[in-house]
mmCIF file of C-alpha atoms in Angstrom:
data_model
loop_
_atom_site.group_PDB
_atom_site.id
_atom_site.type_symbol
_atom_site.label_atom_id
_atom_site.label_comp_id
_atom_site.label_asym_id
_atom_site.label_seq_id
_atom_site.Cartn_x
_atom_site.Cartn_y
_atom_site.Cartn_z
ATOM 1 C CA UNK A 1 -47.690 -119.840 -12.208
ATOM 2 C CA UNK A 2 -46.455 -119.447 -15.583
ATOM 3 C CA UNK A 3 -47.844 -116.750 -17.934
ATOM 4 C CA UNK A 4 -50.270 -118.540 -21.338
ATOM 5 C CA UNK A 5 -49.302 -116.938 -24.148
ATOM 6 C CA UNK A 6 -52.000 -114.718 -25.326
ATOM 7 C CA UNK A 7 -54.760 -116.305 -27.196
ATOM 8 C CA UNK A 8 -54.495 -114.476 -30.534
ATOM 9 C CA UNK A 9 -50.948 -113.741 -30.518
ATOM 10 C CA UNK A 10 -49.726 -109.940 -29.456
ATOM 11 C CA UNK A 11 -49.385 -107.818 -32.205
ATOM 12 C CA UNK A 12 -47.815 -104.262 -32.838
ATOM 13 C CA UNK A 13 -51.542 -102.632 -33.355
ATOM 14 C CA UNK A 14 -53.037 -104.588 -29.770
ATOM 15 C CA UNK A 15 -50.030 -102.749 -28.332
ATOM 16 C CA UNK A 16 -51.635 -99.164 -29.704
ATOM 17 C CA UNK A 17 -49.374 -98.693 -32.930
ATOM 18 C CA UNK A 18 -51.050 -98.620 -36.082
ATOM 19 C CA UNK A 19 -48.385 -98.604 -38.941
ATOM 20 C CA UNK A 20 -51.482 -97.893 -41.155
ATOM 21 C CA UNK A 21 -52.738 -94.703 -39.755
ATOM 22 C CA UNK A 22 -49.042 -93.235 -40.296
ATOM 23 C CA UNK A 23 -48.867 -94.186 -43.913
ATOM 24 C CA UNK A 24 -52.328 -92.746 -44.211
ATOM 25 C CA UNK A 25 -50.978 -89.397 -42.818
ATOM 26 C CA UNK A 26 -48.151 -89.408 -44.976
ATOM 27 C CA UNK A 27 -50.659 -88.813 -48.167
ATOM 28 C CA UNK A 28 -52.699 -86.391 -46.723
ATOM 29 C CA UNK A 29 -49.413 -84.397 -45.854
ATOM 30 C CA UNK A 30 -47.374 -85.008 -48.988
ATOM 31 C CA UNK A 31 -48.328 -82.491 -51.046
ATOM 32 C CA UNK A 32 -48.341 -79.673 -48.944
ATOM 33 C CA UNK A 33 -44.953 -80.678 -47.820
ATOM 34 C CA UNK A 34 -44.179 -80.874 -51.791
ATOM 35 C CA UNK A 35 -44.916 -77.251 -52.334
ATOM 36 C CA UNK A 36 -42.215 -76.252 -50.263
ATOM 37 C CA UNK A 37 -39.719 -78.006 -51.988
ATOM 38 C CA UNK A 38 -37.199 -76.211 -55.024
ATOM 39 C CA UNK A 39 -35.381 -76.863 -57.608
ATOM 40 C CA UNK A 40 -32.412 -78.113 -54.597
ATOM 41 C CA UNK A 41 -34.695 -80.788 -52.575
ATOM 42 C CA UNK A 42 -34.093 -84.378 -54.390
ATOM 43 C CA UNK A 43 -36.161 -87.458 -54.106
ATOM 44 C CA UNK A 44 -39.316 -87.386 -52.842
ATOM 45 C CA UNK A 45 -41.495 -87.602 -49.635
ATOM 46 C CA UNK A 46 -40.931 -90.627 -47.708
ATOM 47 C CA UNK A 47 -37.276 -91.400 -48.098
ATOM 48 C CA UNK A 48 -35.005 -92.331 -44.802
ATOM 49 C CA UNK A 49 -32.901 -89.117 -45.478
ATOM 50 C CA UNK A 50 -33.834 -85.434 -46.982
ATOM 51 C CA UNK A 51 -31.680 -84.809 -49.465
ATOM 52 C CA UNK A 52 -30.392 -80.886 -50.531
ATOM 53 C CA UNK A 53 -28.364 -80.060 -53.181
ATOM 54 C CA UNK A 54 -25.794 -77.000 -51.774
ATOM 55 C CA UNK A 55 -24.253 -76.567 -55.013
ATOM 56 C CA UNK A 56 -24.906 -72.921 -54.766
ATOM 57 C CA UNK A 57 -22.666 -72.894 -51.609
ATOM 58 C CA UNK A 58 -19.424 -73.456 -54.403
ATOM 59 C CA UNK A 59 -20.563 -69.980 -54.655
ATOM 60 C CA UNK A 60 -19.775 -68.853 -51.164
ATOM 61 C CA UNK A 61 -16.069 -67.464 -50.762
ATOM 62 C CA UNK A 62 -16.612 -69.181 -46.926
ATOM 63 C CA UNK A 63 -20.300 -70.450 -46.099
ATOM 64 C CA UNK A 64 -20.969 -70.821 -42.496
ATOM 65 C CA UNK A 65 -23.744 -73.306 -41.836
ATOM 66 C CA UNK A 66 -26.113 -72.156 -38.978
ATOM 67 C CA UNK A 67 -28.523 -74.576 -37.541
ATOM 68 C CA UNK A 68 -31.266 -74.667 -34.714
ATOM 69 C CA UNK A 69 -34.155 -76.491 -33.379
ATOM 70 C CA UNK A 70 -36.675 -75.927 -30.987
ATOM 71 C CA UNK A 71 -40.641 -77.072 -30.004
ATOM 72 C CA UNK A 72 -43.836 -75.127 -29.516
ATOM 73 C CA UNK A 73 -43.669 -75.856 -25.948
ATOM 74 C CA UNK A 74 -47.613 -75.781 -23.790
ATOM 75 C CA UNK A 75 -49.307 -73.889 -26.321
ATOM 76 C CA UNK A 76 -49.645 -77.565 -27.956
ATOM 77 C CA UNK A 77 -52.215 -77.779 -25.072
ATOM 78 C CA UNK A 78 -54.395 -75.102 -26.490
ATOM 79 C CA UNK A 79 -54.318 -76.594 -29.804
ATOM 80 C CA UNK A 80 -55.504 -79.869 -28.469
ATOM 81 C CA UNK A 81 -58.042 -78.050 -26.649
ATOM 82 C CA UNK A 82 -59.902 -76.544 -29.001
ATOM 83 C CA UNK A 83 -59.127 -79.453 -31.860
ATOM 84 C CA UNK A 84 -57.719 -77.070 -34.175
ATOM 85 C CA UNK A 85 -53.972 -78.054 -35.488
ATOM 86 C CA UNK A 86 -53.415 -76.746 -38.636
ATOM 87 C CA UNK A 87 -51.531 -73.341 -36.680
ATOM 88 C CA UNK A 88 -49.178 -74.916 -34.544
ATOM 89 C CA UNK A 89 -46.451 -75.717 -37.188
ATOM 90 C CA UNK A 90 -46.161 -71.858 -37.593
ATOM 91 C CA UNK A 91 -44.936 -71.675 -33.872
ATOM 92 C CA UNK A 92 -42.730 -74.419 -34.613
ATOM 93 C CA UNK A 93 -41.164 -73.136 -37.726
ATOM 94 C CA UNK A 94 -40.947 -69.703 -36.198
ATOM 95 C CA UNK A 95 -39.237 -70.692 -33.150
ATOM 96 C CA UNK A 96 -36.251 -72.370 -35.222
ATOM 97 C CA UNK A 97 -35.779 -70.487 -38.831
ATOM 98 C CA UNK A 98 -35.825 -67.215 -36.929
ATOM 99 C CA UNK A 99 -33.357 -68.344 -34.219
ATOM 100 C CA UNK A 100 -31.137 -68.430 -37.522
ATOM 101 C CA UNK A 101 -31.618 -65.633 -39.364
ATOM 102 C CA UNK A 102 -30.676 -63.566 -36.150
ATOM 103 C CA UNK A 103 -26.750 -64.271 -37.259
ATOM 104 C CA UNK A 104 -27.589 -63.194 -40.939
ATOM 105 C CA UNK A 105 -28.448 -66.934 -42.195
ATOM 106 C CA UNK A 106 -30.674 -68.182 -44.657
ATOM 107 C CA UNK A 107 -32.394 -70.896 -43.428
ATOM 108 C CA UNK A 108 -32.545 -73.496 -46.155
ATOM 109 C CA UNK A 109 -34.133 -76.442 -45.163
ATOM 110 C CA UNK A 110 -35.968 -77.849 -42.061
ATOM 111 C CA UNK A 111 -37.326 -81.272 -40.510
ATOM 112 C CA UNK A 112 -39.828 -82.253 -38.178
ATOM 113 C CA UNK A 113 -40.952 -84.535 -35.461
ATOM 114 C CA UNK A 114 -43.956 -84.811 -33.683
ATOM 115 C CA UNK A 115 -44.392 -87.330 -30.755
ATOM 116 C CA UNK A 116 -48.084 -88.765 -29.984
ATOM 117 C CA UNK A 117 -50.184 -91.057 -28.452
ATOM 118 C CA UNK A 118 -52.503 -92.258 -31.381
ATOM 119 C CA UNK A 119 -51.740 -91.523 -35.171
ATOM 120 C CA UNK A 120 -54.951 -90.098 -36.108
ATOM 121 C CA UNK A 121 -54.071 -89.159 -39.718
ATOM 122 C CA UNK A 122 -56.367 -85.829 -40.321
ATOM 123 C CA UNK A 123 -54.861 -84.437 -37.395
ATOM 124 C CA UNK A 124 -50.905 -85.320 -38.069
ATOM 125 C CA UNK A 125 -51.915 -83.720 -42.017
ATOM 126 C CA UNK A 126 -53.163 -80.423 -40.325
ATOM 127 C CA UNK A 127 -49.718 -80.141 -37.930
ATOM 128 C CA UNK A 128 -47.814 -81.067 -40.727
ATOM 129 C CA UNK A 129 -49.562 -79.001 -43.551
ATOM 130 C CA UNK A 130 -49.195 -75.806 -40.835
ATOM 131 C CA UNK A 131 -45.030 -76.409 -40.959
ATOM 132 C CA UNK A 132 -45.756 -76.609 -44.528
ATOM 133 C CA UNK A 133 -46.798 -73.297 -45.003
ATOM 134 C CA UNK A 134 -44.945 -71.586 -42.294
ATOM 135 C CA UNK A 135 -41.812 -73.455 -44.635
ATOM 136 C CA UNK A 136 -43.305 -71.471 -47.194
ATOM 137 C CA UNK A 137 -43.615 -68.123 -46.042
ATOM 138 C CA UNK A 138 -40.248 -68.662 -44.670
ATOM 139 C CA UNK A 139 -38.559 -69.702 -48.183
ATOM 140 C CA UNK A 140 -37.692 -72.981 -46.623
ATOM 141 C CA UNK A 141 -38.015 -76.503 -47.763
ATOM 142 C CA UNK A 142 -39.677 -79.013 -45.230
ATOM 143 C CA UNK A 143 -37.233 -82.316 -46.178
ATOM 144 C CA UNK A 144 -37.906 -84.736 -43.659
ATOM 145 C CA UNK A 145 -39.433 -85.329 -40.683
ATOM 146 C CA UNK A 146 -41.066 -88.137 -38.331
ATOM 147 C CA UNK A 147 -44.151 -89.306 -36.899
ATOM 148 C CA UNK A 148 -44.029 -91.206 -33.418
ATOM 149 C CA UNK A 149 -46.549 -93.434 -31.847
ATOM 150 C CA UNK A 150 -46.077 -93.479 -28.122
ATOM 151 C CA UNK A 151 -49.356 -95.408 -26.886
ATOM 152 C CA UNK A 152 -49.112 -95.345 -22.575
ATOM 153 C CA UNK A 153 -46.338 -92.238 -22.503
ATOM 154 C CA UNK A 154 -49.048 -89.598 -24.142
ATOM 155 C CA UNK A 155 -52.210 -89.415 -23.795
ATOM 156 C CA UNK A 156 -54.140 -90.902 -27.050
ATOM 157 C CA UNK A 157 -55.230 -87.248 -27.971
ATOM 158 C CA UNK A 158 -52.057 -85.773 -26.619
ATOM 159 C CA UNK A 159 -48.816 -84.710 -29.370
ATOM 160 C CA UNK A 160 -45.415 -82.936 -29.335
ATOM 161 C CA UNK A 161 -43.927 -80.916 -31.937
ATOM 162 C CA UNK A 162 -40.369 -80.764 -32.512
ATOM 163 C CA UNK A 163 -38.520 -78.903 -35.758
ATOM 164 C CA UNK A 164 -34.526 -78.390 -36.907
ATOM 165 C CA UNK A 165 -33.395 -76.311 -39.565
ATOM 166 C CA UNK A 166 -30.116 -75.367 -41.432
ATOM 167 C CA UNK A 167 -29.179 -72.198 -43.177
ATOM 168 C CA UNK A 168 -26.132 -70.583 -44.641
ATOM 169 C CA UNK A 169 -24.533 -67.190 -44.634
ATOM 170 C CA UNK A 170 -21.350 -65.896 -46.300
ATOM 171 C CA UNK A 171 -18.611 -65.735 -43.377
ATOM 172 C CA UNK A 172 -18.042 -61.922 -43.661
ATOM 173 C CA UNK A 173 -21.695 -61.041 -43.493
ATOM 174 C CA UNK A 174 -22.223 -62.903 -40.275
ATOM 175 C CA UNK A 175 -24.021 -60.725 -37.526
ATOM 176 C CA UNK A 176 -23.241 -60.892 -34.039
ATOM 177 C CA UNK A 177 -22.495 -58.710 -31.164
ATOM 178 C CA UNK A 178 -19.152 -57.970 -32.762
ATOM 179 C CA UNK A 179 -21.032 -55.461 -35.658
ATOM 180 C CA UNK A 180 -23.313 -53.709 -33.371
ATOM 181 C CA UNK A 181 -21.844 -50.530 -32.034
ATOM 182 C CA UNK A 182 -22.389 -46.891 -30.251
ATOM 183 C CA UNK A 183 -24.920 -44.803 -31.968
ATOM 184 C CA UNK A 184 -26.822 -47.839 -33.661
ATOM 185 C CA UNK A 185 -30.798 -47.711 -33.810
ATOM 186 C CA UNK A 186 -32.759 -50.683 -31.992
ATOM 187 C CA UNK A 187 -35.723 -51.152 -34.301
ATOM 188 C CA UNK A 188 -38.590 -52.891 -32.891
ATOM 189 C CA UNK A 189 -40.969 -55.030 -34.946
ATOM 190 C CA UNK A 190 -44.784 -55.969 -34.019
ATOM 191 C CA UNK A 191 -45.793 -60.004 -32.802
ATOM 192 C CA UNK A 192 -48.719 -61.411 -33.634
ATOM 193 C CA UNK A 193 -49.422 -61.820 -30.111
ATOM 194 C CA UNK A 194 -48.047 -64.278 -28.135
ATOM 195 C CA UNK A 195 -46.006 -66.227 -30.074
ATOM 196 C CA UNK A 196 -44.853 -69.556 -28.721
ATOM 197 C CA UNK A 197 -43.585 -68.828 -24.729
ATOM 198 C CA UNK A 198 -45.077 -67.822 -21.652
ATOM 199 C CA UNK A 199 -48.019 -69.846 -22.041
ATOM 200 C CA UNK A 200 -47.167 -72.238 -18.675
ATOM 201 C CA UNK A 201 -47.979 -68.488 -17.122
ATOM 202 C CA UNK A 202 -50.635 -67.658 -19.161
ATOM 203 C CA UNK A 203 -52.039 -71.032 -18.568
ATOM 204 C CA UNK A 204 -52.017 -70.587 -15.143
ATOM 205 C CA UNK A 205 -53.604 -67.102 -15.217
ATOM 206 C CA UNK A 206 -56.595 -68.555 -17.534
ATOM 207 C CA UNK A 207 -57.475 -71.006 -15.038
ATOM 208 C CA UNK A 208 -56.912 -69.170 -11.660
ATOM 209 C CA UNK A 209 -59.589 -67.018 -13.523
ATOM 210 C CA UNK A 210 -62.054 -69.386 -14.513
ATOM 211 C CA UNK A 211 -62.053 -68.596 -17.807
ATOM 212 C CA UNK A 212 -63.005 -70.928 -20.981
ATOM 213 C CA UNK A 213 -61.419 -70.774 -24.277
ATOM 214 C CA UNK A 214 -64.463 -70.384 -26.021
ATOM 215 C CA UNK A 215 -65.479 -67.477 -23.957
ATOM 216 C CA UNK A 216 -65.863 -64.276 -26.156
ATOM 217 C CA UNK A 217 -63.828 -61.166 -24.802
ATOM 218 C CA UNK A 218 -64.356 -57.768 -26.606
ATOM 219 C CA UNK A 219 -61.047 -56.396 -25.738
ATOM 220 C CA UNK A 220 -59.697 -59.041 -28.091
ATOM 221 C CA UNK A 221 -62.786 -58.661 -30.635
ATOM 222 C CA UNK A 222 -62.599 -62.677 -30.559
ATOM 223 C CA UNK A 223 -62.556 -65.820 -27.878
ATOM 224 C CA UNK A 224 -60.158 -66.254 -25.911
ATOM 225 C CA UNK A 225 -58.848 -69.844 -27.279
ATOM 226 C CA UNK A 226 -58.863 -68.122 -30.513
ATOM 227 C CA UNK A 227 -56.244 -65.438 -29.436
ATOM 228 C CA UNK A 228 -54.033 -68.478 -27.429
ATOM 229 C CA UNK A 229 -54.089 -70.051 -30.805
ATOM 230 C CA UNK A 230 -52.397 -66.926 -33.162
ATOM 231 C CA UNK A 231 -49.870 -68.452 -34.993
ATOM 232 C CA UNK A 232 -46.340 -67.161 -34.814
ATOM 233 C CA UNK A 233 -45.363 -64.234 -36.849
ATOM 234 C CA UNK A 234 -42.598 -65.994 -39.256
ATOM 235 C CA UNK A 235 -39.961 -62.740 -39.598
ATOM 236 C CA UNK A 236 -37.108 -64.818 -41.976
ATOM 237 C CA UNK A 237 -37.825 -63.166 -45.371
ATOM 238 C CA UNK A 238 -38.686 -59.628 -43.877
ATOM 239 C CA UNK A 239 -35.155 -59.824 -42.395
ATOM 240 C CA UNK A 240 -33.449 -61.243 -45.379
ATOM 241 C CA UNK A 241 -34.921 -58.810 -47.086
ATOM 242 C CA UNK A 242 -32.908 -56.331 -44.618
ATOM 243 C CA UNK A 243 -30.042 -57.880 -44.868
ATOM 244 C CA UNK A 244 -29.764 -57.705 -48.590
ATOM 245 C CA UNK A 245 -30.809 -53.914 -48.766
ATOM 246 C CA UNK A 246 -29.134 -52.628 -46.211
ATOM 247 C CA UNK A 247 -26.012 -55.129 -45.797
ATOM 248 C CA UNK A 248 -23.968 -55.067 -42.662
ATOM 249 C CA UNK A 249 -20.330 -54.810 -44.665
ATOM 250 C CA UNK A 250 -21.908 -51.072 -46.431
ATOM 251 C CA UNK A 251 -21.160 -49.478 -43.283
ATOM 252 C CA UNK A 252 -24.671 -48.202 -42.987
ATOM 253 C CA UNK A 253 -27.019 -51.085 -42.877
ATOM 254 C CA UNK A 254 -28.305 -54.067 -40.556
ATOM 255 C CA UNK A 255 -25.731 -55.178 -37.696
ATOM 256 C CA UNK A 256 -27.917 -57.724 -35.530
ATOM 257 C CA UNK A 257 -31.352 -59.029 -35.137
ATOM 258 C CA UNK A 258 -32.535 -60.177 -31.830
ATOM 259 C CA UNK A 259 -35.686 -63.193 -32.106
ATOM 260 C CA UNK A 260 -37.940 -62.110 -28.873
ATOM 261 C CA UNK A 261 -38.967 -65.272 -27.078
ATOM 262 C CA UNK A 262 -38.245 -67.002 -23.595
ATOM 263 C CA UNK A 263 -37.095 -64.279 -21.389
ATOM 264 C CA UNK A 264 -38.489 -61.364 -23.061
ATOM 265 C CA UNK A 265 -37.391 -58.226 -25.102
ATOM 266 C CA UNK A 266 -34.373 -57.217 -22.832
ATOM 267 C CA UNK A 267 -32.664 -60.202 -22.195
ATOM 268 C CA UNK A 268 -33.100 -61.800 -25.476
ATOM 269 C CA UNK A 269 -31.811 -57.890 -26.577
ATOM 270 C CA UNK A 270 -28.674 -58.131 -24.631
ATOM 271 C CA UNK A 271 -27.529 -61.480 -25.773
ATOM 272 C CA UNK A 272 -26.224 -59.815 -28.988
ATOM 273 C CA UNK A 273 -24.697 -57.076 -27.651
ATOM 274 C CA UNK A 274 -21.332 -56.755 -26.985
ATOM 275 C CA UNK A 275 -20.218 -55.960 -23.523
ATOM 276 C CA UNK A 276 -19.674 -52.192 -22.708
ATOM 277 C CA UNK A 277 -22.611 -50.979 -24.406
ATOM 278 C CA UNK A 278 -26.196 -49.775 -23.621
ATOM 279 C CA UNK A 279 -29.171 -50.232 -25.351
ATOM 280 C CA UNK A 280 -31.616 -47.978 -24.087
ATOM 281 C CA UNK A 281 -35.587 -49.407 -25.172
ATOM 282 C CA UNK A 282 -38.561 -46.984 -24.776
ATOM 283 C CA UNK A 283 -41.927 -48.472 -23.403
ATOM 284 C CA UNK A 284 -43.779 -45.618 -24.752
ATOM 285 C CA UNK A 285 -42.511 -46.377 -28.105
ATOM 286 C CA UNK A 286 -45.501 -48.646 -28.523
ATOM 287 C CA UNK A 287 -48.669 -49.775 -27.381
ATOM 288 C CA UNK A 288 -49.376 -53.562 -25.379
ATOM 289 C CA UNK A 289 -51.606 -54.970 -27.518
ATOM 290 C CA UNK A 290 -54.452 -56.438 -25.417
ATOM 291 C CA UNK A 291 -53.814 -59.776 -24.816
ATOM 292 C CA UNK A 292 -50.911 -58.833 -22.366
ATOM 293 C CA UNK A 293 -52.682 -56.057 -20.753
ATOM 294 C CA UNK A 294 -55.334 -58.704 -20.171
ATOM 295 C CA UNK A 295 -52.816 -61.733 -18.952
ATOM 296 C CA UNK A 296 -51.415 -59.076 -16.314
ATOM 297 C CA UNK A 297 -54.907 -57.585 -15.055
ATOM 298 C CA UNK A 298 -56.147 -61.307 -15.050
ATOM 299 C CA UNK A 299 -53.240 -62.428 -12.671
ATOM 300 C CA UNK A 300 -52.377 -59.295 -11.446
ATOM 301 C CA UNK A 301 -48.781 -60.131 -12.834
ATOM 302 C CA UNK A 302 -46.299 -57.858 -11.976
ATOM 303 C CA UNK A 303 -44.765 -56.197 -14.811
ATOM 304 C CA UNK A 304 -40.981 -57.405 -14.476
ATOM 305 C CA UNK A 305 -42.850 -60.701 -14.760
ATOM 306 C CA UNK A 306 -44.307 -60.044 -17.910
ATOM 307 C CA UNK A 307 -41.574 -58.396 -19.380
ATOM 308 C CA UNK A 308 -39.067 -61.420 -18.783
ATOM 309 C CA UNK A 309 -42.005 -63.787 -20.158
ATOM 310 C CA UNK A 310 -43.328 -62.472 -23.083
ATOM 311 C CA UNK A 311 -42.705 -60.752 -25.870
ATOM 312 C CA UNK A 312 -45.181 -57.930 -25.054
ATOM 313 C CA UNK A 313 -45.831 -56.826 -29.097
ATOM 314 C CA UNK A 314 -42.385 -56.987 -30.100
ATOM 315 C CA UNK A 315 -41.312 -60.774 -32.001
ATOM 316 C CA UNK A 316 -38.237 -59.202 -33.419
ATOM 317 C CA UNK A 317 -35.839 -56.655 -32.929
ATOM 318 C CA UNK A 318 -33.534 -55.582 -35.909
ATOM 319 C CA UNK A 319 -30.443 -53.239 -34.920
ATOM 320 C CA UNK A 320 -29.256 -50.456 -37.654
ATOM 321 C CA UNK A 321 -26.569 -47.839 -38.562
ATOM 322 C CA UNK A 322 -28.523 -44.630 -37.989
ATOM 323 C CA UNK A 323 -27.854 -44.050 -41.453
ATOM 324 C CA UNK A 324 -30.018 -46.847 -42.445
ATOM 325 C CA UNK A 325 -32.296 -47.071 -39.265
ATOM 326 C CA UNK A 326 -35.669 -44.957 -41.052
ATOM 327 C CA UNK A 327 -35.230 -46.388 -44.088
ATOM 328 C CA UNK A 328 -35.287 -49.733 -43.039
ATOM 329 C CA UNK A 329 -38.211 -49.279 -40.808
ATOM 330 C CA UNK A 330 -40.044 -47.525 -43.947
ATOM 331 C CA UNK A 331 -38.803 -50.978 -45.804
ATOM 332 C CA UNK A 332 -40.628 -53.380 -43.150
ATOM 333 C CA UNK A 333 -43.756 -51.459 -43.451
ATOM 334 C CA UNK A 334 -43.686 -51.301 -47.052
ATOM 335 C CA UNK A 335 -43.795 -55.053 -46.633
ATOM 336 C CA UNK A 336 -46.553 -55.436 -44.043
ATOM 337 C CA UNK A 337 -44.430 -55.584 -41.120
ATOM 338 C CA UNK A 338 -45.219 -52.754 -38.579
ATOM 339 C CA UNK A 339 -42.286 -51.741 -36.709
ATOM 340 C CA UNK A 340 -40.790 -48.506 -35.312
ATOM 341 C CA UNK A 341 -37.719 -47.164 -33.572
ATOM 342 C CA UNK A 342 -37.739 -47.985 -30.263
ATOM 343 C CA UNK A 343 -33.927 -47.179 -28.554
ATOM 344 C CA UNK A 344 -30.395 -46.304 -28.952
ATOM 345 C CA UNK A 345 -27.447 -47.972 -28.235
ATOM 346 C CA UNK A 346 -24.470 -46.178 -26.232
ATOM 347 C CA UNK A 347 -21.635 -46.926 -24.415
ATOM 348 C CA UNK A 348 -22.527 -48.227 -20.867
ATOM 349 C CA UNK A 349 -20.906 -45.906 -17.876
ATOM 350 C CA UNK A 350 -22.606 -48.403 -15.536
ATOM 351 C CA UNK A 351 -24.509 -45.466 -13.944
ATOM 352 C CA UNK A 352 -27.442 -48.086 -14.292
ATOM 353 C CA UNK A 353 -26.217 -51.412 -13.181
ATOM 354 C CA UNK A 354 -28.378 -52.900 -10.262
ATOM 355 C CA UNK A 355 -31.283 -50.688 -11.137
ATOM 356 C CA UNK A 356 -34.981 -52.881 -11.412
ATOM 357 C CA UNK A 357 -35.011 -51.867 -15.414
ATOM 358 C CA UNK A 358 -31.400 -52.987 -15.851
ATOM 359 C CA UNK A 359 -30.377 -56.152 -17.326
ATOM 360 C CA UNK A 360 -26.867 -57.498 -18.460
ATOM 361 C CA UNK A 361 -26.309 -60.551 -20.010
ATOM 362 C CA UNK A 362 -28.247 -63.291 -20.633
ATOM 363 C CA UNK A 363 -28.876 -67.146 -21.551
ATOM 364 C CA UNK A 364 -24.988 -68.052 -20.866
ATOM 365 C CA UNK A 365 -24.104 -65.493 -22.912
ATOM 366 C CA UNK A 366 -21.765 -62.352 -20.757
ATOM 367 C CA UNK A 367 -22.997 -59.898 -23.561
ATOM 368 C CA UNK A 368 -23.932 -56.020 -23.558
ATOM 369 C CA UNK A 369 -26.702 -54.912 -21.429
ATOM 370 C CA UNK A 370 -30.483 -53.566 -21.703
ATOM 371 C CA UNK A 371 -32.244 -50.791 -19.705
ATOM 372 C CA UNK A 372 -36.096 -50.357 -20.206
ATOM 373 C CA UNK A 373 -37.218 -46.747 -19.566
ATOM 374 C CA UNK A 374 -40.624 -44.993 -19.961
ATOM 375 C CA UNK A 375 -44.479 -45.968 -19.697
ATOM 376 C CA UNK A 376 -46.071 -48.151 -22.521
ATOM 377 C CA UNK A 377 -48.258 -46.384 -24.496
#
C-alpha cells in the first residue's frame, strides 16, 4: 500500500519545532546577554559568529590562549523539578571559566548551548539570563551561543546546558605543577555547597530516602530542592585578583589553583602537582557544611565516597609561597571569600603510598600526590 501524502502538508512546527518560540527567546535574553558585553565584543546579539576584538593581546610579549567547556551535568534535573532556571547558568559558567583560571588565564569570552525538547521562551530567557550574570560576575562576555529543538530525543520539559570559554595569560605567568614547590601553603576556599557534581549520588540518596524537594529541613534552615538548587560559587575574579597581587614570577606569591569538582578535593589537588611532592590537607581545618553531613547520614555513604564525589565545602584551592600564604587568605576574605590554610606541601618519601588517605595522580594526569589527615571539624 502506498503511503497518501498528509492532508495538510508536513510542516517543521507539526514535527515539534517552532522557529517562533526561539526568536521569541532571543528578545527576552538579549539584553541580559548585552550587559556582559565590553568595549571588545562587536556586532550584536544574533549574528552566526561572536566576534572579540584581542587587540590588547599585541600587548602580550607571548599570550597563551586557554580554553574549556563543560555542562551542568543531573543537577539540570533539579532545576526542572522545581521549575526554577534562572540558577543553572551559574553552574555552567562556573564549571568552564574556573577550569581556566586554574593555569593563571583570564577567561575572556564564553558561548553557550542548550539542547531541549520544546522552546518555551520564558524558560530558555531565565537559563540564559543566569549565564548572563554568572558572565558577569566572572568579567566575561557571553558572545554566542545556541538554542536546540530536539522534539522525540528530550522530553518536551526536559533541557541540556552546555558552555565554552577562552581566556588568555602571558606565557611566563602560566601556573602549573611546574611553579608549585616544597614548603608552599595549600589554601582552601569555601563552596557554596554543592556545586555542579555528585548529584547522580545525591540523587540517588534523596530518593532511596523518600524525600521531596519541597520538604523543609532545619539543618539546612531551607527545603531541600532549594539547597540542590545553590548556584555555583563563580571563583575567576577572586583568583585574578590573586594572581595580580601576589604574582607567581615575585617569588612569593600564587603558584597554582586547583577548581574542586568531579573527583573531589584530593584528586583534583594532585593533578597540579608535580610528581615527588606531598601535599598534606587537614580535615579539621574546616567544618562540612550540612548538606554533606546530611547526603552521607541519608545514604550512609562512606566517607572515601564522599570525599572522591564532592567537594565537601571547599570549590577552590589556591597554592602560595609561605611568604604570601596569610596575606592572601586575609585578601580573599577581605573580598567575601572565606577561606583558610588548610596543608603544606613537602617532598614525598613515599612513607604513605598505598595508605586509604593517599592519593597520587589523577584524571590522566601522573602528577604529585595528596594525603588527607585529621577529623573534620
Amino acid at each position: 500500500m502506498s503511503s497518501s501524502p498528509a492532508e495538510n502538508g508536513i510542516t517543521y512546527a507539526s514535527a515539534g519545532v517552532d522557529v517562533e518560540a526561539g526568536d521569541r527567546a532571543v528578545e527576552l535574553m538579549k539584553d541580559a546577554v548585552k550587559a556582559t558585553h565590553n568595549s571588545s565584543v562587536l556586532g550584536g546579539v544574533g549574528g552566526f559568529a561572536g566576534l572579540f576584538d584581542v587587540s590588547r593581546l599585541l600587548t602580550y610579549r607571548k599570550p597563551l590562549l586557554a580554553t574549556s567547556t563543560d555542562g551542568v551535568g543531573t543537577k539540570v534535573a533539579i532545576a526542572q523539578a522545581m521549575d526554577i532556571h534562572d540558577t543553572i547558568g551559574f553552574d555552567l559558567v562556573g564549571m568552564v571559566v574556573d577550569d581556566i583560571v586554574v593555569v593563571g588565564a583570564e577567561p575572556l569570552y564564553m558561548t553557550d548551548y542548550i539542547a531541549c525538547g520544546k522552546v518555551v521562551p520564558e524558560r530558555i530567557a531565565d537559563i540564559v539570563r543566569g549565564i548572563a550574570a554568572a558572565c558577569s560576575v566572572a568579567g566575561t562576555a557571553l558572545v554566542g551561543g545556541e538554542t536546540a529543538e530536539h522534539p522525540g530525543l528530550l522530553g518536551e520539559h526536559e533541557y541540556d546546558v552546555a558552555g565554552a570559554a577562552t581566556g588568555v595569560v602571558e606565557a611566563d605567568a602560566l601556573l602549573g605543577p611546574e611553579r608549585v614547590k616544597a614548603g608552599d601553603v595549600v589554601i582552601g576556599m569555601a563552596s557554596s555547597g554543592l556545586h555542579s557534581n555528585g548529584y547522580s549520588l545525591v540523587r540517588r540518596v534523596i530518593n532511596h530516602a523518600g524525600w521531596e524537594l519541597d520538604r523543609q529541613v532545619s539543618e539546612l534552615g531551607r527545603t531541600l530542592g532549594e539547597e540542590l538548587l545553590e548556584p555555583t560559587r563563580v571563583y575567576a575574579a577572586d583568583c585574578l585578583d590573586l594572581t595580580r597581587t601576589f604574582p607567581v614570577n615575585s617569588g612569593k606569591g600564587i603558584n597554582g589553583f586547583s577548581h574542586v569538582t568531579g573527583g573531589g578535593l584530593a584528586a583534583n589537588l594532585a593533578r597540579v602537582l608535580p610528581q615527588g611532592l606531598l601535599a598534606t590537607v587537614d580535615r579539621n581545618t574546616w567544618e562540612l557544611p550540612a548538606i554533606f553531613k546530611l547526603v552521607s547520614e541519608l545514604g550512609n555513604v562512606p566517607l572515601a565516597d564522599l570525599e572522591r564525589t564532592l567537594n565537601l565545602g571547599v570549590g577552590m584551592i589556591a597554592i602560595a609561597s609561605p611568604e604570601a600564604a596569610d596575606a592572601a587568605v586575609a585578601r580573599l576574605n577581605e573580598r567575601g571569600l572565606p577561606s583558610w590554610v588548610m596543608g603544606t606541601v613537602a617532598e614525598d618519601t613515599g612513607a604513605f603510598t598505598g595508605t586509604v588517605d593517599y592519593v597520587q595522580g589523577a584524571k590522566g594526569v601522573d602528577g604529585g600526590a595528596v594525603r588527607l589527615v585529621g577529623q573534620y571539624a
